[in-house]
Amino acid sequence: EDQVTQSPEALRLQEGESSSLNCSYTVSGLRGLFWYRQDPGKGPEFLFTLYSAGEEKEKERLKATLTKKESFLHITAPKPEDSATYLCAVPLSWGKLQFGAGTQVVVTP
Amino acid sequence: NAGVTQTPKFRILKIGQSMTLQCTQDMNHNYMYWYRQDPGMGLKLIYYSVGAGITDKGEVPNGYNVSRSTTEDFPLRLELAAPSQTSVYFCASTSDRGTRVNTEAFFGQGTRLTVV
């Protein structure tokens, strides 16, 4: 059965304190992995797609990496505006997505 | 370009009532989806559609129905609402690009539904 597990469930950071979020998956025939950001009361917003092991993508203070078993989202020198829930998802057939439960990140000044 | 638009944003239903959650997209995407999100849980797929007239069940379809008469619209129908259907509902769409179907999905803002 396809499973996506994210850790930790919640993360509280001081502004400037770098950290990493983990997304591990058991999916047969992986065809990529997505990272989304979700703000309270909003829908998920696309951040990155990673297609193969070893691939890295960056956007401002965020960097996503992918191995054969897991993906990491590194947040470097976070700011309060980086506070959000970060979701990872793997694509199944027909564009369906299998989501992890998310990591809620709070960055305090 | 509005993207994916959902209405209503909030709704309170009484047990046994019915309602339709509306979803429309203006990106000419063939693939559309309905997910529900419960606290502390990931999004779960309810139903999906790969084109007008074609729909299929996802992981948690019980208590719901869908139809897809046009490319733009994908309404979700709740019949006989139950407290277990209290959740936040998201509609999403994505394009199908031949064999590379793993393009990102675009999500609506969600409908927060409470059944009392």
mmCIF file with all atom_site columns, C-alpha atoms in Angstrom, chain A:
data_model
loop_
_atom_site.group_PDB
_atom_site.id
_atom_site.type_symbol
_atom_site.label_atom_id
_atom_site.label_alt_id
_atom_site.label_comp_id
_atom_site.label_asym_id
_atom_site.label_entity_id
_atom_site.label_seq_id
_atom_site.pdbx_PDB_ins_code
_atom_site.Cartn_x
_atom_site.Cartn_y
_atom_site.Cartn_z
_atom_site.occupancy
_atom_site.B_iso_or_equiv
_atom_site.pdbx_formal_charge
_atom_site.auth_seq_id
_atom_site.auth_comp_id
_atom_site.auth_asym_id
_atom_site.auth_atom_id
_atom_site.pdbx_PDB_model_num
ATOM 1   C CA . GLU A 1 1   ? 0.000  0.000  0.000   1.00 0.00 ? 1   GLU A CA 1
ATOM 2   C CA . ASP A 1 2   ? 1.264  3.474  -0.901  1.00 0.00 ? 2   ASP A CA 1
ATOM 3   C CA . GLN A 1 3   ? 2.147  5.489  2.164   1.00 0.00 ? 3   GLN A CA 1
ATOM 4   C CA . VAL A 1 4   ? 3.562  8.941  2.772   1.00 0.00 ? 4   VAL A CA 1
ATOM 5   C CA . THR A 1 5   ? 4.806  9.886  6.242   1.00 0.00 ? 5   THR A CA 1
ATOM 6   C CA . GLN A 1 6   ? 5.962  13.329 7.321   1.00 0.00 ? 6   GLN A CA 1
ATOM 7   C CA . SER A 1 7   ? 7.966  14.270 10.378  1.00 0.00 ? 7   SER A CA 1
ATOM 8   C CA . PRO A 1 8   ? 7.950  16.053 12.656  1.00 0.00 ? 8   PRO A CA 1
ATOM 9   C CA . GLU A 1 9   ? 4.239  16.838 13.024  1.00 0.00 ? 9   GLU A CA 1
ATOM 10  C CA . ALA A 1 10  ? 5.072  20.326 14.260  1.00 0.00 ? 10  ALA A CA 1
ATOM 11  C CA . LEU A 1 11  ? 8.180  22.477 14.372  1.00 0.00 ? 11  LEU A CA 1
ATOM 12  C CA . ARG A 1 12  ? 8.720  25.706 16.248  1.00 0.00 ? 12  ARG A CA 1
ATOM 13  C CA . LEU A 1 13  ? 11.727 27.751 15.125  1.00 0.00 ? 13  LEU A CA 1
ATOM 14  C CA . GLN A 1 14  ? 13.302 31.020 16.077  1.00 0.00 ? 14  GLN A CA 1
ATOM 15  C CA . GLU A 1 15  ? 13.797 33.418 13.194  1.00 0.00 ? 15  GLU A CA 1
ATOM 16  C CA . GLY A 1 16  ? 17.111 32.506 11.544  1.00 0.00 ? 16  GLY A CA 1
ATOM 17  C CA . GLU A 1 17  ? 17.192 28.979 13.011  1.00 0.00 ? 17  GLU A CA 1
ATOM 18  C CA . SER A 1 18  ? 17.565 26.566 10.072  1.00 0.00 ? 18  SER A CA 1
ATOM 19  C CA . SER A 1 19  ? 15.929 23.128 10.111  1.00 0.00 ? 19  SER A CA 1
ATOM 20  C CA . SER A 1 20  ? 14.721 20.283 7.913   1.00 0.00 ? 20  SER A CA 1
ATOM 21  C CA . LEU A 1 21  ? 11.402 18.534 7.369   1.00 0.00 ? 21  LEU A CA 1
ATOM 22  C CA . ASN A 1 22  ? 11.228 14.903 6.332   1.00 0.00 ? 22  ASN A CA 1
ATOM 23  C CA . CYS A 1 23  ? 8.889  13.086 3.953   1.00 0.00 ? 23  CYS A CA 1
ATOM 24  C CA . SER A 1 24  ? 9.325  9.328  3.629   1.00 0.00 ? 24  SER A CA 1
ATOM 25  C CA . TYR A 1 25  ? 7.329  7.218  1.217   1.00 0.00 ? 25  TYR A CA 1
ATOM 26  C CA . THR A 1 26  ? 6.629  3.671  0.186   1.00 0.00 ? 26  THR A CA 1
ATOM 27  C CA . VAL A 1 27  ? 5.310  3.869  -3.340  1.00 0.00 ? 27  VAL A CA 1
ATOM 28  C CA . SER A 1 28  ? 5.913  1.400  -6.095  1.00 0.00 ? 28  SER A CA 1
ATOM 29  C CA . GLY A 1 29  ? 7.214  2.982  -9.274  1.00 0.00 ? 29  GLY A CA 1
ATOM 30  C CA . LEU A 1 30  ? 7.737  6.491  -7.910  1.00 0.00 ? 30  LEU A CA 1
ATOM 31  C CA . ARG A 1 31  ? 6.991  9.108  -10.545 1.00 0.00 ? 31  ARG A CA 1
ATOM 32  C CA . GLY A 1 32  ? 8.048  12.146 -8.640  1.00 0.00 ? 32  GLY A CA 1
ATOM 33  C CA . LEU A 1 33  ? 7.237  13.974 -5.430  1.00 0.00 ? 33  LEU A CA 1
ATOM 34  C CA . PHE A 1 34  ? 5.544  17.289 -4.756  1.00 0.00 ? 34  PHE A CA 1
ATOM 35  C CA . TRP A 1 35  ? 5.940  19.808 -1.957  1.00 0.00 ? 35  TRP A CA 1
ATOM 36  C CA . TYR A 1 36  ? 3.097  22.191 -1.150  1.00 0.00 ? 36  TYR A CA 1
ATOM 37  C CA . ARG A 1 37  ? 2.700  25.027 1.323   1.00 0.00 ? 37  ARG A CA 1
ATOM 38  C CA . GLN A 1 38  ? -0.659 25.564 3.035   1.00 0.00 ? 38  GLN A CA 1
ATOM 39  C CA . ASP A 1 39  ? -1.566 28.708 4.964   1.00 0.00 ? 39  ASP A CA 1
ATOM 40  C CA . PRO A 1 40  ? -4.443 28.661 7.479   1.00 0.00 ? 40  PRO A CA 1
ATOM 41  C CA . GLY A 1 41  ? -7.813 28.804 5.738   1.00 0.00 ? 41  GLY A CA 1
ATOM 42  C CA . LYS A 1 42  ? -6.264 28.413 2.285   1.00 0.00 ? 42  LYS A CA 1
ATOM 43  C CA . GLY A 1 43  ? -5.733 25.662 -0.236  1.00 0.00 ? 43  GLY A CA 1
ATOM 44  C CA . PRO A 1 44  ? -2.325 24.047 -0.792  1.00 0.00 ? 44  PRO A CA 1
ATOM 45  C CA . GLU A 1 45  ? 0.030  26.093 -2.939  1.00 0.00 ? 45  GLU A CA 1
ATOM 46  C CA . PHE A 1 46  ? 2.583  24.359 -5.131  1.00 0.00 ? 46  PHE A CA 1
ATOM 47  C CA . LEU A 1 47  ? 6.260  24.728 -4.226  1.00 0.00 ? 47  LEU A CA 1
ATOM 48  C CA . PHE A 1 48  ? 8.367  22.048 -5.951  1.00 0.00 ? 48  PHE A CA 1
ATOM 49  C CA . THR A 1 49  ? 8.317  18.924 -8.056  1.00 0.00 ? 49  THR A CA 1
ATOM 50  C CA . LEU A 1 50  ? 11.194 16.446 -7.748  1.00 0.00 ? 50  LEU A CA 1
ATOM 51  C CA . TYR A 1 51  ? 11.377 13.674 -10.318 1.00 0.00 ? 51  TYR A CA 1
ATOM 52  C CA . SER A 1 52  ? 14.437 11.557 -9.536  1.00 0.00 ? 52  SER A CA 1
ATOM 53  C CA . ALA A 1 53  ? 16.804 10.653 -6.718  1.00 0.00 ? 53  ALA A CA 1
ATOM 54  C CA . GLY A 1 54  ? 19.553 13.234 -6.328  1.00 0.00 ? 54  GLY A CA 1
ATOM 55  C CA . GLU A 1 55  ? 17.477 16.083 -7.662  1.00 0.00 ? 55  GLU A CA 1
ATOM 56  C CA . GLU A 1 56  ? 17.364 19.374 -5.752  1.00 0.00 ? 56  GLU A CA 1
ATOM 57  C CA . LYS A 1 57  ? 15.158 22.443 -6.175  1.00 0.00 ? 57  LYS A CA 1
ATOM 58  C CA . GLU A 1 58  ? 15.449 25.827 -4.441  1.00 0.00 ? 58  GLU A CA 1
ATOM 59  C CA . LYS A 1 59  ? 13.124 28.746 -3.880  1.00 0.00 ? 59  LYS A CA 1
ATOM 60  C CA . GLU A 1 60  ? 14.165 31.600 -1.630  1.00 0.00 ? 60  GLU A CA 1
ATOM 61  C CA . ARG A 1 61  ? 14.893 30.051 1.789   1.00 0.00 ? 61  ARG A CA 1
ATOM 62  C CA . LEU A 1 62  ? 13.545 26.616 0.851   1.00 0.00 ? 62  LEU A CA 1
ATOM 63  C CA . LYS A 1 63  ? 15.465 23.740 -0.694  1.00 0.00 ? 63  LYS A CA 1
ATOM 64  C CA . ALA A 1 64  ? 13.937 20.360 -1.475  1.00 0.00 ? 64  ALA A CA 1
ATOM 65  C CA . THR A 1 65  ? 15.966 17.190 -2.030  1.00 0.00 ? 65  THR A CA 1
ATOM 66  C CA . LEU A 1 66  ? 14.980 13.660 -3.021  1.00 0.00 ? 66  LEU A CA 1
ATOM 67  C CA . THR A 1 67  ? 16.479 10.220 -2.346  1.00 0.00 ? 67  THR A CA 1
ATOM 68  C CA . LYS A 1 68  ? 15.076 6.808  -3.237  1.00 0.00 ? 68  LYS A CA 1
ATOM 69  C CA . LYS A 1 69  ? 13.205 6.559  0.057   1.00 0.00 ? 69  LYS A CA 1
ATOM 70  C CA . GLU A 1 70  ? 12.590 10.105 1.268   1.00 0.00 ? 70  GLU A CA 1
ATOM 71  C CA . SER A 1 71  ? 12.598 13.806 0.605   1.00 0.00 ? 71  SER A CA 1
ATOM 72  C CA . PHE A 1 72  ? 13.760 16.688 2.755   1.00 0.00 ? 72  PHE A CA 1
ATOM 73  C CA . LEU A 1 73  ? 12.616 20.275 2.795   1.00 0.00 ? 73  LEU A CA 1
ATOM 74  C CA . HIS A 1 74  ? 15.362 22.446 4.238   1.00 0.00 ? 74  HIS A CA 1
ATOM 75  C CA . ILE A 1 75  ? 14.431 25.856 5.567   1.00 0.00 ? 75  ILE A CA 1
ATOM 76  C CA . THR A 1 76  ? 17.460 28.132 5.799   1.00 0.00 ? 76  THR A CA 1
ATOM 77  C CA . ALA A 1 77  ? 17.377 31.181 8.077   1.00 0.00 ? 77  ALA A CA 1
ATOM 78  C CA . PRO A 1 78  ? 13.555 31.158 8.243   1.00 0.00 ? 78  PRO A CA 1
ATOM 79  C CA . LYS A 1 79  ? 11.454 34.276 8.665   1.00 0.00 ? 79  LYS A CA 1
ATOM 80  C CA . PRO A 1 80  ? 8.012  34.555 10.312  1.00 0.00 ? 80  PRO A CA 1
ATOM 81  C CA . GLU A 1 81  ? 6.417  34.597 6.856   1.00 0.00 ? 81  GLU A CA 1
ATOM 82  C CA . ASP A 1 82  ? 7.659  31.020 6.354   1.00 0.00 ? 82  ASP A CA 1
ATOM 83  C CA . SER A 1 83  ? 5.164  29.893 9.006   1.00 0.00 ? 83  SER A CA 1
ATOM 84  C CA . ALA A 1 84  ? 2.773  27.457 7.337   1.00 0.00 ? 84  ALA A CA 1
ATOM 85  C CA . THR A 1 85  ? 1.954  23.775 7.035   1.00 0.00 ? 85  THR A CA 1
ATOM 86  C CA . TYR A 1 86  ? 4.189  22.018 4.524   1.00 0.00 ? 86  TYR A CA 1
ATOM 87  C CA . LEU A 1 87  ? 2.703  19.041 2.724   1.00 0.00 ? 87  LEU A CA 1
ATOM 88  C CA . CYS A 1 88  ? 4.427  16.457 0.595   1.00 0.00 ? 88  CYS A CA 1
ATOM 89  C CA . ALA A 1 89  ? 2.578  14.263 -1.886  1.00 0.00 ? 89  ALA A CA 1
ATOM 90  C CA . VAL A 1 90  ? 3.399  11.527 -4.355  1.00 0.00 ? 90  VAL A CA 1
ATOM 91  C CA . PRO A 1 91  ? 1.533  11.213 -7.647  1.00 0.00 ? 91  PRO A CA 1
ATOM 92  C CA . LEU A 1 92  ? -0.422 8.060  -8.360  1.00 0.00 ? 92  LEU A CA 1
ATOM 93  C CA . SER A 1 93  ? -2.189 7.172  -11.580 1.00 0.00 ? 93  SER A CA 1
ATOM 94  C CA . TRP A 1 94  ? -4.282 9.841  -13.336 1.00 0.00 ? 94  TRP A CA 1
ATOM 95  C CA . GLY A 1 95  ? -2.663 12.668 -11.397 1.00 0.00 ? 95  GLY A CA 1
ATOM 96  C CA . LYS A 1 96  ? -4.150 11.564 -8.097  1.00 0.00 ? 96  LYS A CA 1
ATOM 97  C CA . LEU A 1 97  ? -2.067 12.595 -5.081  1.00 0.00 ? 97  LEU A CA 1
ATOM 98  C CA . GLN A 1 98  ? -1.232 10.635 -1.936  1.00 0.00 ? 98  GLN A CA 1
ATOM 99  C CA . PHE A 1 99  ? -0.525 13.211 0.756   1.00 0.00 ? 99  PHE A CA 1
ATOM 100 C CA . GLY A 1 100 ? 1.373  13.074 4.001   1.00 0.00 ? 100 GLY A CA 1
ATOM 101 C CA . ALA A 1 101 ? -0.265 14.586 7.091   1.00 0.00 ? 101 ALA A CA 1
ATOM 102 C CA . GLY A 1 102 ? 1.947  17.666 6.911   1.00 0.00 ? 102 GLY A CA 1
ATOM 103 C CA . THR A 1 103 ? 4.416  19.488 9.151   1.00 0.00 ? 103 THR A CA 1
ATOM 104 C CA . GLN A 1 104 ? 3.167  22.645 10.834  1.00 0.00 ? 104 GLN A CA 1
ATOM 105 C CA . VAL A 1 105 ? 6.013  25.174 11.026  1.00 0.00 ? 105 VAL A CA 1
ATOM 106 C CA . VAL A 1 106 ? 5.883  28.219 13.283  1.00 0.00 ? 106 VAL A CA 1
ATOM 107 C CA . VAL A 1 107 ? 8.696  30.767 13.055  1.00 0.00 ? 107 VAL A CA 1
ATOM 108 C CA . THR A 1 108 ? 8.854  33.299 15.873  1.00 0.00 ? 108 THR A CA 1
ATOM 109 C CA . PRO A 1 109 ? 10.669 36.650 15.693  1.00 0.00 ? 109 PRO A CA 1
#
